[in-house]
CSV table of C-alpha atoms and ligand atoms in Angstrom, one decimal:
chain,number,residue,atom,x,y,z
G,1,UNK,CA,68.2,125.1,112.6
G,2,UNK,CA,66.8,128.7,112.0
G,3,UNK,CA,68.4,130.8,109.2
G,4,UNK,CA,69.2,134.6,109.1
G,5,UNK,CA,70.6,136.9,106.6
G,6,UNK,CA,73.2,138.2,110.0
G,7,UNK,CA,73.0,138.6,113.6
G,8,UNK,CA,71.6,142.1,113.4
G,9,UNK,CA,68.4,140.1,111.2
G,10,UNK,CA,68.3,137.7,113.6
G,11,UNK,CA,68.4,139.4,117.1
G,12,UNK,CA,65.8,142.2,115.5
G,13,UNK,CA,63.4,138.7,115.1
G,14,UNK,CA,64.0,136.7,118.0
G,15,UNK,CA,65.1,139.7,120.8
G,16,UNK,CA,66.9,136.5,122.3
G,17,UNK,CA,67.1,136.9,126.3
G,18,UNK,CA,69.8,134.1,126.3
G,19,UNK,CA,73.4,134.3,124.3
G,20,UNK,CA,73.1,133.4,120.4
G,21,UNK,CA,75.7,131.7,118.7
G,22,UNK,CA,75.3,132.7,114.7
G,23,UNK,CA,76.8,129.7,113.1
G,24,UNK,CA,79.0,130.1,109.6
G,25,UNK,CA,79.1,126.9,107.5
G,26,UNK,CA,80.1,128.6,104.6
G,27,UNK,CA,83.4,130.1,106.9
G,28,UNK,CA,84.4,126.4,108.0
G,29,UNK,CA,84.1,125.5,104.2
G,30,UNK,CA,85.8,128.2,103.1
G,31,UNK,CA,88.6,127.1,105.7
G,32,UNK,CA,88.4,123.7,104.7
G,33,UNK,CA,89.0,124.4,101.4
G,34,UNK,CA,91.8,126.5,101.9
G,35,UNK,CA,93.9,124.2,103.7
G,36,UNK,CA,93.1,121.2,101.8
G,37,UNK,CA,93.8,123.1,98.7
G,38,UNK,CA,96.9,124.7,99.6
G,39,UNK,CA,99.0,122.6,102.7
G,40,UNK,CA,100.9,119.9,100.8
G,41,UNK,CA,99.9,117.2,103.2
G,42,UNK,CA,97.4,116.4,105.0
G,43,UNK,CA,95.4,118.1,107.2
G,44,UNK,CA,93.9,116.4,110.6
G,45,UNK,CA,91.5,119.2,112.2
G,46,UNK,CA,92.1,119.8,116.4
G,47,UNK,CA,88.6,118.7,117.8
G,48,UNK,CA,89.6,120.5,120.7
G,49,UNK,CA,89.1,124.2,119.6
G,50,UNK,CA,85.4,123.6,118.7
G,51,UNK,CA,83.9,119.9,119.2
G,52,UNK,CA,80.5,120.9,117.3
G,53,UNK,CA,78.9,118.1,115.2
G,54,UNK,CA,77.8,120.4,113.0
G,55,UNK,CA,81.0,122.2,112.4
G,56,UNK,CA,82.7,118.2,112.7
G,57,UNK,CA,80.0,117.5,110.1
G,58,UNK,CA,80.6,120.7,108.0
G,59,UNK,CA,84.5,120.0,107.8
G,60,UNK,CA,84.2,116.5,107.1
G,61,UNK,CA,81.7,116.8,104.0
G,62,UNK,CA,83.7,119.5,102.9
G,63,UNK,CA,86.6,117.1,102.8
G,64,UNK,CA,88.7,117.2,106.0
G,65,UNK,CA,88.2,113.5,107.4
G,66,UNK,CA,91.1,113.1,109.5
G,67,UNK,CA,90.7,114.4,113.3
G,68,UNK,CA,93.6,115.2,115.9
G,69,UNK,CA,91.9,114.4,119.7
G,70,UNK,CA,92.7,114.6,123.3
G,71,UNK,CA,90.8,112.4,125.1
G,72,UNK,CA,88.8,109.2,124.8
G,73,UNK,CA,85.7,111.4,125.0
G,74,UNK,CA,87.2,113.0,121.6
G,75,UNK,CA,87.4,109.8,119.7
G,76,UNK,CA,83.8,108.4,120.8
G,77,UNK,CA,82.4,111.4,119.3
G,78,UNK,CA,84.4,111.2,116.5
G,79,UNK,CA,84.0,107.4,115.9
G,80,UNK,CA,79.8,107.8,116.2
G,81,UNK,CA,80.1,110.6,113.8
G,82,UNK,CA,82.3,108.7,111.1
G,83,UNK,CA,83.3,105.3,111.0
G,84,UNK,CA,86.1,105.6,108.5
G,85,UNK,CA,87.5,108.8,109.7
G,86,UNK,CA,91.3,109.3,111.1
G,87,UNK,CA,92.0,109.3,114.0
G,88,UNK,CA,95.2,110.9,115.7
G,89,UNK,CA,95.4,110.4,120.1
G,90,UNK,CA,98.1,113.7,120.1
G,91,UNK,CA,98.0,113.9,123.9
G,92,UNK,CA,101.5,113.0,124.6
G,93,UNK,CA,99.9,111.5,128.5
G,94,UNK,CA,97.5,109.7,127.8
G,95,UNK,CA,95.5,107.2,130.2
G,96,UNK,CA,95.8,103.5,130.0
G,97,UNK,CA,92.5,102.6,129.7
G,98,UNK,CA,91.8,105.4,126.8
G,99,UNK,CA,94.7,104.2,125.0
G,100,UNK,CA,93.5,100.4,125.4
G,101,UNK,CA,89.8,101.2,123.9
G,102,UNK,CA,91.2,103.7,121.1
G,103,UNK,CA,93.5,100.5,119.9
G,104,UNK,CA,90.8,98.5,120.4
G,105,UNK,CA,87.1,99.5,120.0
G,106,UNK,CA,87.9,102.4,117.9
G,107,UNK,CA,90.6,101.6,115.2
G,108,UNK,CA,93.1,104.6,116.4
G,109,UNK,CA,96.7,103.7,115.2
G,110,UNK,CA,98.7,106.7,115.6
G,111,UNK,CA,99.5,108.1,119.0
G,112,UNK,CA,102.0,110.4,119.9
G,113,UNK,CA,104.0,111.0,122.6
G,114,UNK,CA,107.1,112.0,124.9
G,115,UNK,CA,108.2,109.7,127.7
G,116,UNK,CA,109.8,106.2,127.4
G,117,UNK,CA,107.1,105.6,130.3
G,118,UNK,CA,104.4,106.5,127.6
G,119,UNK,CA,106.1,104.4,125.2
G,120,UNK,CA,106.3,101.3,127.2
G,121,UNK,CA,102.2,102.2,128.2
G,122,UNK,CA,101.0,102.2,124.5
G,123,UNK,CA,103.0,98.7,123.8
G,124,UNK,CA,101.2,97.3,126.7
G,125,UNK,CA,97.6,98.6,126.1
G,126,UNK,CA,97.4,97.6,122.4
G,127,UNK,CA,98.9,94.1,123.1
G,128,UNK,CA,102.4,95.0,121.0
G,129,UNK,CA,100.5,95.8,118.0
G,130,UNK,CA,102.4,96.0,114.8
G,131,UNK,CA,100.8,98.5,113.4
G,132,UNK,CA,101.6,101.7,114.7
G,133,UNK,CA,102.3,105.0,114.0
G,134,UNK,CA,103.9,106.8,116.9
G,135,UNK,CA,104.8,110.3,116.9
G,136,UNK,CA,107.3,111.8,119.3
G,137,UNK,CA,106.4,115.3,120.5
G,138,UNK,CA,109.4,117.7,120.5
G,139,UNK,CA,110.0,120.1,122.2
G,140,UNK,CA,110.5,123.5,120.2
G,141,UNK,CA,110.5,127.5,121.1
G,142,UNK,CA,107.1,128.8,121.2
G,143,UNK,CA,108.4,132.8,121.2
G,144,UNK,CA,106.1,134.0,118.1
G,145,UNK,CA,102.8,132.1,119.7
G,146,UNK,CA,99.9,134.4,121.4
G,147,UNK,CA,99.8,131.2,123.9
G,148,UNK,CA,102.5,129.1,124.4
G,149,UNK,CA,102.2,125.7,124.2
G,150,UNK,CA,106.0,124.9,125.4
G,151,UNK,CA,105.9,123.9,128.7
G,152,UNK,CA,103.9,121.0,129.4
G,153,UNK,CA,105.0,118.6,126.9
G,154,UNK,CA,107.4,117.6,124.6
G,155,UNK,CA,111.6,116.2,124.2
G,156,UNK,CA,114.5,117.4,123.2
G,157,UNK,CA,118.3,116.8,123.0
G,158,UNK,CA,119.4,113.6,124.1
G,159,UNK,CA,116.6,112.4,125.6
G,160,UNK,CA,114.9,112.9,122.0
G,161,UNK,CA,117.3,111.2,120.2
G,162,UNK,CA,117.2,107.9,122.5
G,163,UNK,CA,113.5,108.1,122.6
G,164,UNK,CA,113.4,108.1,118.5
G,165,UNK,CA,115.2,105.1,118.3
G,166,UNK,CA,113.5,103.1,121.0
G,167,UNK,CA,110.2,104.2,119.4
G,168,UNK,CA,111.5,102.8,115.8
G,169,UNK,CA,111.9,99.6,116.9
G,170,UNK,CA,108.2,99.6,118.3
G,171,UNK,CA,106.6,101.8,115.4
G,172,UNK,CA,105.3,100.5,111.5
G,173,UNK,CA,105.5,104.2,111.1
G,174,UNK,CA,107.7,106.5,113.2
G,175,UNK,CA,106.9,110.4,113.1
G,176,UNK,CA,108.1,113.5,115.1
G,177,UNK,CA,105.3,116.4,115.7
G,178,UNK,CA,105.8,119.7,117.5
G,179,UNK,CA,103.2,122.8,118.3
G,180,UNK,CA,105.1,126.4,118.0
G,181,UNK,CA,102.1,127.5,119.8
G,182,UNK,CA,98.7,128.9,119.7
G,183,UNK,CA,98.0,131.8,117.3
G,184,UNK,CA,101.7,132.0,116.1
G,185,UNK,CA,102.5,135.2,114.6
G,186,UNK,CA,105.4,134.5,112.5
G,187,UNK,CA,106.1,131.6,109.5
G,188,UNK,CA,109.5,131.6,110.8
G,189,UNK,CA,108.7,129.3,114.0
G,190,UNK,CA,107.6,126.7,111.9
G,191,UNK,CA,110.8,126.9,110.2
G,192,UNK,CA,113.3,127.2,113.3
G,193,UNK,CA,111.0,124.1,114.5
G,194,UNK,CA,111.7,121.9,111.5
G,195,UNK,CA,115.7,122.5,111.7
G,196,UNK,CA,115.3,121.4,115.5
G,197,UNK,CA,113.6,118.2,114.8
G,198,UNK,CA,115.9,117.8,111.8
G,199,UNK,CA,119.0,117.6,114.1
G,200,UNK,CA,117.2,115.1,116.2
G,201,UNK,CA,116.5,113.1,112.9
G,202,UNK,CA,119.8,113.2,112.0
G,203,UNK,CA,121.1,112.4,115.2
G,204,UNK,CA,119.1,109.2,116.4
G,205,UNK,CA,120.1,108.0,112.8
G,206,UNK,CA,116.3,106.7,111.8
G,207,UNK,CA,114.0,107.0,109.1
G,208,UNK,CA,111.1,109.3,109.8
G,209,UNK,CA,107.7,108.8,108.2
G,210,UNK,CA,106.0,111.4,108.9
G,211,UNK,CA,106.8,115.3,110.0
G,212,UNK,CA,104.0,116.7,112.0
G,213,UNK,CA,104.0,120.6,112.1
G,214,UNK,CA,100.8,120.7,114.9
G,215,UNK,CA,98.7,123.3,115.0
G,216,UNK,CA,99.4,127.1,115.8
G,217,UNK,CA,97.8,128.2,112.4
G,218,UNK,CA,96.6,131.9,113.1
G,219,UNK,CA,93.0,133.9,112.8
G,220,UNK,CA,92.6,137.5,112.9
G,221,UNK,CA,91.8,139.8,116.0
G,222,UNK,CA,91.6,143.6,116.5
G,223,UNK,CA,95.0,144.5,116.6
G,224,UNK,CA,96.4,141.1,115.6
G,225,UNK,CA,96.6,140.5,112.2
G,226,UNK,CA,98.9,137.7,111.1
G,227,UNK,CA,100.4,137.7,107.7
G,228,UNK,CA,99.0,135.6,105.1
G,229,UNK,CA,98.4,132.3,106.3
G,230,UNK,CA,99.8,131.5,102.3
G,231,UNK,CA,103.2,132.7,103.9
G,232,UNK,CA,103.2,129.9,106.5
G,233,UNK,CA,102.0,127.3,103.7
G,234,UNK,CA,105.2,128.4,102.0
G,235,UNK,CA,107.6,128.8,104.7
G,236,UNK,CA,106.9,125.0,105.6
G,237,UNK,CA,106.4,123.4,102.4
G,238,UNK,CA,110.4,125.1,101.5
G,239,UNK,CA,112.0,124.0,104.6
G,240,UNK,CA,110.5,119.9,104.8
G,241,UNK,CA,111.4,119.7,101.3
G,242,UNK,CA,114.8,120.8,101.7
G,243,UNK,CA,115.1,118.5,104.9
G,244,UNK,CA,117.5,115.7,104.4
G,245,UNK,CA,116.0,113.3,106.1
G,246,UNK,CA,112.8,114.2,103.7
G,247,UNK,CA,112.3,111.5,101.4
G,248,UNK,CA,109.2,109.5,101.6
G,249,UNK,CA,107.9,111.3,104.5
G,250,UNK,CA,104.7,112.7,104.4
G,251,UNK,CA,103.7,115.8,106.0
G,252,UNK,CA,100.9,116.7,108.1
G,253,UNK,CA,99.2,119.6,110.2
G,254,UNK,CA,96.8,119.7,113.0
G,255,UNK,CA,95.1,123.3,112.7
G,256,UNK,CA,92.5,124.1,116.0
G,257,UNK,CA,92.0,127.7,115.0
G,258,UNK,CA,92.8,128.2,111.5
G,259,UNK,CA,89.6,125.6,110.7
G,260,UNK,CA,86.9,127.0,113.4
G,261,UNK,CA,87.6,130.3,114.2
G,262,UNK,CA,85.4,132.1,111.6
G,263,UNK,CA,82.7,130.3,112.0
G,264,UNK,CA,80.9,131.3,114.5
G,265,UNK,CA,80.1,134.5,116.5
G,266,UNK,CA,77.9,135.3,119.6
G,267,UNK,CA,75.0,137.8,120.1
G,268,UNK,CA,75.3,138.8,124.0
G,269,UNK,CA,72.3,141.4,125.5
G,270,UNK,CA,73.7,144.7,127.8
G,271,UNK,CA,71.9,143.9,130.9
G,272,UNK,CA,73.3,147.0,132.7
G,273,UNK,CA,75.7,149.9,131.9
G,274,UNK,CA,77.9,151.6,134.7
G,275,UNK,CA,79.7,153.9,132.8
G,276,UNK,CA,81.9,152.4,130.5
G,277,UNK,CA,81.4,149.0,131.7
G,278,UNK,CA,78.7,146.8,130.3
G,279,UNK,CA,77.2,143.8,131.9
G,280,UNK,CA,76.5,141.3,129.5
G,281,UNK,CA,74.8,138.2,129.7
G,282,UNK,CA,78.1,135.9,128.2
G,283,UNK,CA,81.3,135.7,129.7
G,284,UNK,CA,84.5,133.7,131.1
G,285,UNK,CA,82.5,131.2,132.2
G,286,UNK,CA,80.8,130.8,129.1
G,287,UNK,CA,82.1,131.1,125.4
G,288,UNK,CA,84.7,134.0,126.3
G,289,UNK,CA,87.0,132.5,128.7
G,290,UNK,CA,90.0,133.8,126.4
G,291,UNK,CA,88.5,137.3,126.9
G,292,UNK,CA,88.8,137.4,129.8
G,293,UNK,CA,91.9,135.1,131.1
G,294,UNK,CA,93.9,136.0,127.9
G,295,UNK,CA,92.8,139.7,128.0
G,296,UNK,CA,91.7,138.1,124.0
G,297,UNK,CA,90.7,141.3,121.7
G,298,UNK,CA,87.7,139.8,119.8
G,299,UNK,CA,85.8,141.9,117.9
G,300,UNK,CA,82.4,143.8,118.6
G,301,UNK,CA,80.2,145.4,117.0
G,302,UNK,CA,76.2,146.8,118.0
G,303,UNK,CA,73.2,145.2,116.3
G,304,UNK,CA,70.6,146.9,114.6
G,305,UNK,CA,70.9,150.5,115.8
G,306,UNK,CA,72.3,153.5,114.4
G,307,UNK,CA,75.8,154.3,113.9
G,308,UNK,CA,77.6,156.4,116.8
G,309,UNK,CA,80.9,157.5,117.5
G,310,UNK,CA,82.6,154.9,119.3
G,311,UNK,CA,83.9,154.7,122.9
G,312,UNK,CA,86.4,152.1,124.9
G,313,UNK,CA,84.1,149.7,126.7
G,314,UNK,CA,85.3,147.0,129.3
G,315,UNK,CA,83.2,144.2,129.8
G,316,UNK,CA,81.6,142.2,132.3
G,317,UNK,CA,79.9,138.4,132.5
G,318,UNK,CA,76.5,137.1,134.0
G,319,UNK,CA,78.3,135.5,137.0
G,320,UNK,CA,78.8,136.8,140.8
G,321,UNK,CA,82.9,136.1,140.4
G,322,UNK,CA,84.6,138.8,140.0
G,323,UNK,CA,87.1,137.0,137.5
G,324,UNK,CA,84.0,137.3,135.3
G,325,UNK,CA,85.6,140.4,133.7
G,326,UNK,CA,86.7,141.2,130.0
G,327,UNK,CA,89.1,144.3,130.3
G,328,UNK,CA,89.4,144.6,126.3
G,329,UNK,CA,89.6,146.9,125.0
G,330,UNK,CA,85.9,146.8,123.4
G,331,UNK,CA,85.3,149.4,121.1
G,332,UNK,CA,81.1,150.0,120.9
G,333,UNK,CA,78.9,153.0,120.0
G,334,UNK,CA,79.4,155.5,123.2
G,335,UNK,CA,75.6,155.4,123.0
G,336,UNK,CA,75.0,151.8,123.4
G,337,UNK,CA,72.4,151.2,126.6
G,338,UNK,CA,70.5,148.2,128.8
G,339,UNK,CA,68.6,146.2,125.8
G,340,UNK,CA,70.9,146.4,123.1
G,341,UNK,CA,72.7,143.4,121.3
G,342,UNK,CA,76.3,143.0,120.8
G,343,UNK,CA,78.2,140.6,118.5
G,344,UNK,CA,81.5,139.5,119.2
G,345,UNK,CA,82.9,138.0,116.2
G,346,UNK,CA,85.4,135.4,115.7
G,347,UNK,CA,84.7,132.7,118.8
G,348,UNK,CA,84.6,129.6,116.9
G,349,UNK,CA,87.3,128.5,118.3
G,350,UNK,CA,88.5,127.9,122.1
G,351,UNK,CA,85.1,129.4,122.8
G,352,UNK,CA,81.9,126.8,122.7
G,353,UNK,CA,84.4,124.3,124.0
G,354,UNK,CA,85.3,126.2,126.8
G,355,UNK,CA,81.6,127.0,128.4
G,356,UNK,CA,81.1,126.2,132.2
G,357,UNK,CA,77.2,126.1,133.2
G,358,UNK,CA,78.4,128.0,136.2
G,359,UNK,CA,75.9,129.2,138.3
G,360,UNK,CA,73.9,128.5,135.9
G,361,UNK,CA,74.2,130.1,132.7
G,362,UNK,CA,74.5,127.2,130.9
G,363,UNK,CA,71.4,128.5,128.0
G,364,UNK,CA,72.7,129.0,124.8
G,365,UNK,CA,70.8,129.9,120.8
G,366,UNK,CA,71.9,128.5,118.4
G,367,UNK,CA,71.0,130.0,114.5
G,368,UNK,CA,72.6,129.6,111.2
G,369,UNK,CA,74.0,133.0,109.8
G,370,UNK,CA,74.5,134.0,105.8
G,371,UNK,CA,77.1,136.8,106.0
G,372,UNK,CA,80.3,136.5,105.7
G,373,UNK,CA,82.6,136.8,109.8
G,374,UNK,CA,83.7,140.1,111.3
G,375,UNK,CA,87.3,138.9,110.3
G,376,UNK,CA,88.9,136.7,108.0
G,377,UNK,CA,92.6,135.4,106.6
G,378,UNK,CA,91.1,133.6,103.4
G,379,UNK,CA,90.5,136.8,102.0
G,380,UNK,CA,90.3,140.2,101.5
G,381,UNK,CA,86.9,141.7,103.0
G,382,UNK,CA,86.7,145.1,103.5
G,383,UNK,CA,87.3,145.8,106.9
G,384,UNK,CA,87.0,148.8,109.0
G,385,UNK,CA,89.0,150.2,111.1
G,386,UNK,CA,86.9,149.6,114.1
G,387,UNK,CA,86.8,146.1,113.3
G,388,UNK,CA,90.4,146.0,113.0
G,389,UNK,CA,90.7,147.7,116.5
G,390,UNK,CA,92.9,150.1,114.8
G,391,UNK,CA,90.9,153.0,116.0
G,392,UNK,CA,88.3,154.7,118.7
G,393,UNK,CA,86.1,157.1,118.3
G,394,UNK,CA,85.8,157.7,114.5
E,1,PLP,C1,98.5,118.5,119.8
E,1,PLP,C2,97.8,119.7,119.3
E,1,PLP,N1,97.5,119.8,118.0
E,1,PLP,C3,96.8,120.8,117.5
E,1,PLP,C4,96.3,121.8,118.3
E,1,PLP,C5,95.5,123.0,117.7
E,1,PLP,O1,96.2,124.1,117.9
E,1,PLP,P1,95.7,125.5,117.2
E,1,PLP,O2,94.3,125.6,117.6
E,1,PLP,O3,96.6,126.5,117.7
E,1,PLP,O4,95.8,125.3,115.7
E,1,PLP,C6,96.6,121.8,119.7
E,1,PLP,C7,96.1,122.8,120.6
E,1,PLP,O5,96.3,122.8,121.8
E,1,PLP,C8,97.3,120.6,120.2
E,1,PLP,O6,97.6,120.5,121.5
């Protein structure tokens, strides 16, 4: 794959007619190597928020070799990648067939889930196995996450406690996981989460092998800057190790977003300007679906030409649907005009994975880039205030 010193290097090269992502492997090392240095368990990396093989590949030589997937699709690509790898089937609904050839063609022991009908599913698809680890998913307030993750899934309450004792009689190892949510704001959920789950411990009267905390582990966005991501480290490792029910469990987390977010970005082409909408050749059919169906505030900045002041742009996709709309805020050079590139920064994750192909803009670059993302939470950059979408025009 081509290299560049940035995306300003590499449009002023190539002039790409076709959406660019600039790929960061030194950002999803750099993430990598956070987590594994400083979570006190382990660390199983959501293949949903960016199913890459080279950012799979880039993860897993820098150390992370255990994956969290969705769907038998997930674990193929997984398996053909790494053959010793771990595997975790988190979807609490899960197909009987995908459940069958996970057990059985691909070595996947722990599953999780939330229904007794789910339960009696994986005891008949992998033949009663005995060596299991199943995980039920609770149920716990997703207030403090950007996207809640609360509603489709998950037990609580009575029905919790029953389900955690059938599932110990069925499990080698029995664990409880929960999601507080996407981009969570606040170390506290994790914390409210844990003494939920620990009343449902205590309750069903079981030993628990393993507390999973999910994902939910946040990036930074104009206007959305999370504490430090050290505070949530801290925040859980205090509470599990003052749970009671604690000893001899081991901990794990399944960050999406935390691992993928900074490593990529995506030059886009103006194709037209109508006033202060731009036309770009990317949109919510393509890599910026949160753009524009979560009103997401990535950030933006012009390649290549000279500063200007900067105005409040709104932007708009290749497509003929009028959904294809980002209303931003964008903040861009008032001057910027047909021809010039734009980089949005921080879409590595819950952006390649979401791309459509519809009506056909389904053509994507792809180049290595060597400086550092627009954004980061693993340290201190100099950031300005644009960036931060902290202010217009100045
Ligand atoms: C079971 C599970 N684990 C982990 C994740 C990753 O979450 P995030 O990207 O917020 O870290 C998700 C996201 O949907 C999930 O459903």
């Amino acid at each position: 794959m081509a290299n560049y010193k940035d995306a300003a290097h590499l449009a002023s090269l190539t002039k790409p007619s076709e959406p660019v992502f600039c790929i960061r492997p030194a950002a999803a090392r750099k993430a990598a190597d956070w987590f594994l240095g400083a979570f006190p368990g382990d660390t199983f990396y959501a293949v949903k928020a960016n199913p890459s093989r080279w950012l799979l590949q880039t993860l897993f030589e820098a150390g992370i070799k255990k994956f969290e997937v969705a769907s038998i699709a997930e674990i193929r690509l997984i398996r053909s990648m790494f053959a010793d790898a771990e595997i975790a089937f988190m979807h609490p609904v899960k197909a009987a067939e995908a459940i069958n050839e996970a057990y059985g063609q691909h070595g996947v022991r722990i599953f999780s889930l939330d229904s007794d009908a789910e339960l009696d599913k994986i005891i008949r698809e992998t033949g009663a196995a005995s060596d299991l680890t199943l995980c039920l998913r609770h149920a716990v307030p997703n207030d403090d996450a950007k996207i809640s993750l609360g509603r489709k899934f998950g037990v609580d309450g009575d029905e919790a406690v029953a389900l955690l004792q059938r599932m110990r009689q069925a499990a080698r190892q029995l664990g409880i996981a929960f999601h507080v949510g996407s981009q969570t704001m606040s170390p506290a959920a994790y914390v409210r989460a844990i003494d939920i789950v620990e009343q449902t411990i205590i309750k069903a009267g079981v030993i628990v092998d393993v507390l999973d905390v999910g994902g939910g582990f946040p990036a930074a966005y104009p206007g959305m800057t999370p504490p430090p991501l050290a505070d949530y480290i801290d925040a859980i490792e205090r509470r599990f190790n003052a749970m009671l029910v604690a000893e001899n469990c081991a901990l794990w987390c399944e960050p999406g977003r935390a691992l993928s977010a900074e490593s990529s970005s995506l030059i886009v082409r103006v194709e037209a300007r109508k006033g202060e909408s731009l036309y770009i050749n990317d949109g919510v059919y393509g890599a910026l679906f949160d753009a524009g169906h979560l009103n997401w505030p990535f950030p933006t900045r012009r390649l290549g030409a000279a500063a200007a002041a900067l105005d409040v742009f709104e932007l708009f996709g290749p497509t003929c649907d009028d959904l294809d709309h980002m209303p931003g805020p964008f903040f861009l050079p008032a001057d910027i005009a047909v021809g010039d590139y734009i980089e949005i920064g921080v879409l590595g994750a819950y952006g390649v994975a979401m791309r459509t192909g519809f009506n056909g803009f389904a053509a994507y670059g792809e180049a290595v880039v060597e400086d550092a993302p627009m954004l980061t939470v693993f340290e201190t950059l100099p950031m300005t205030k644009a960036i931060r979408g902290e202010e217009a025009n100045g």
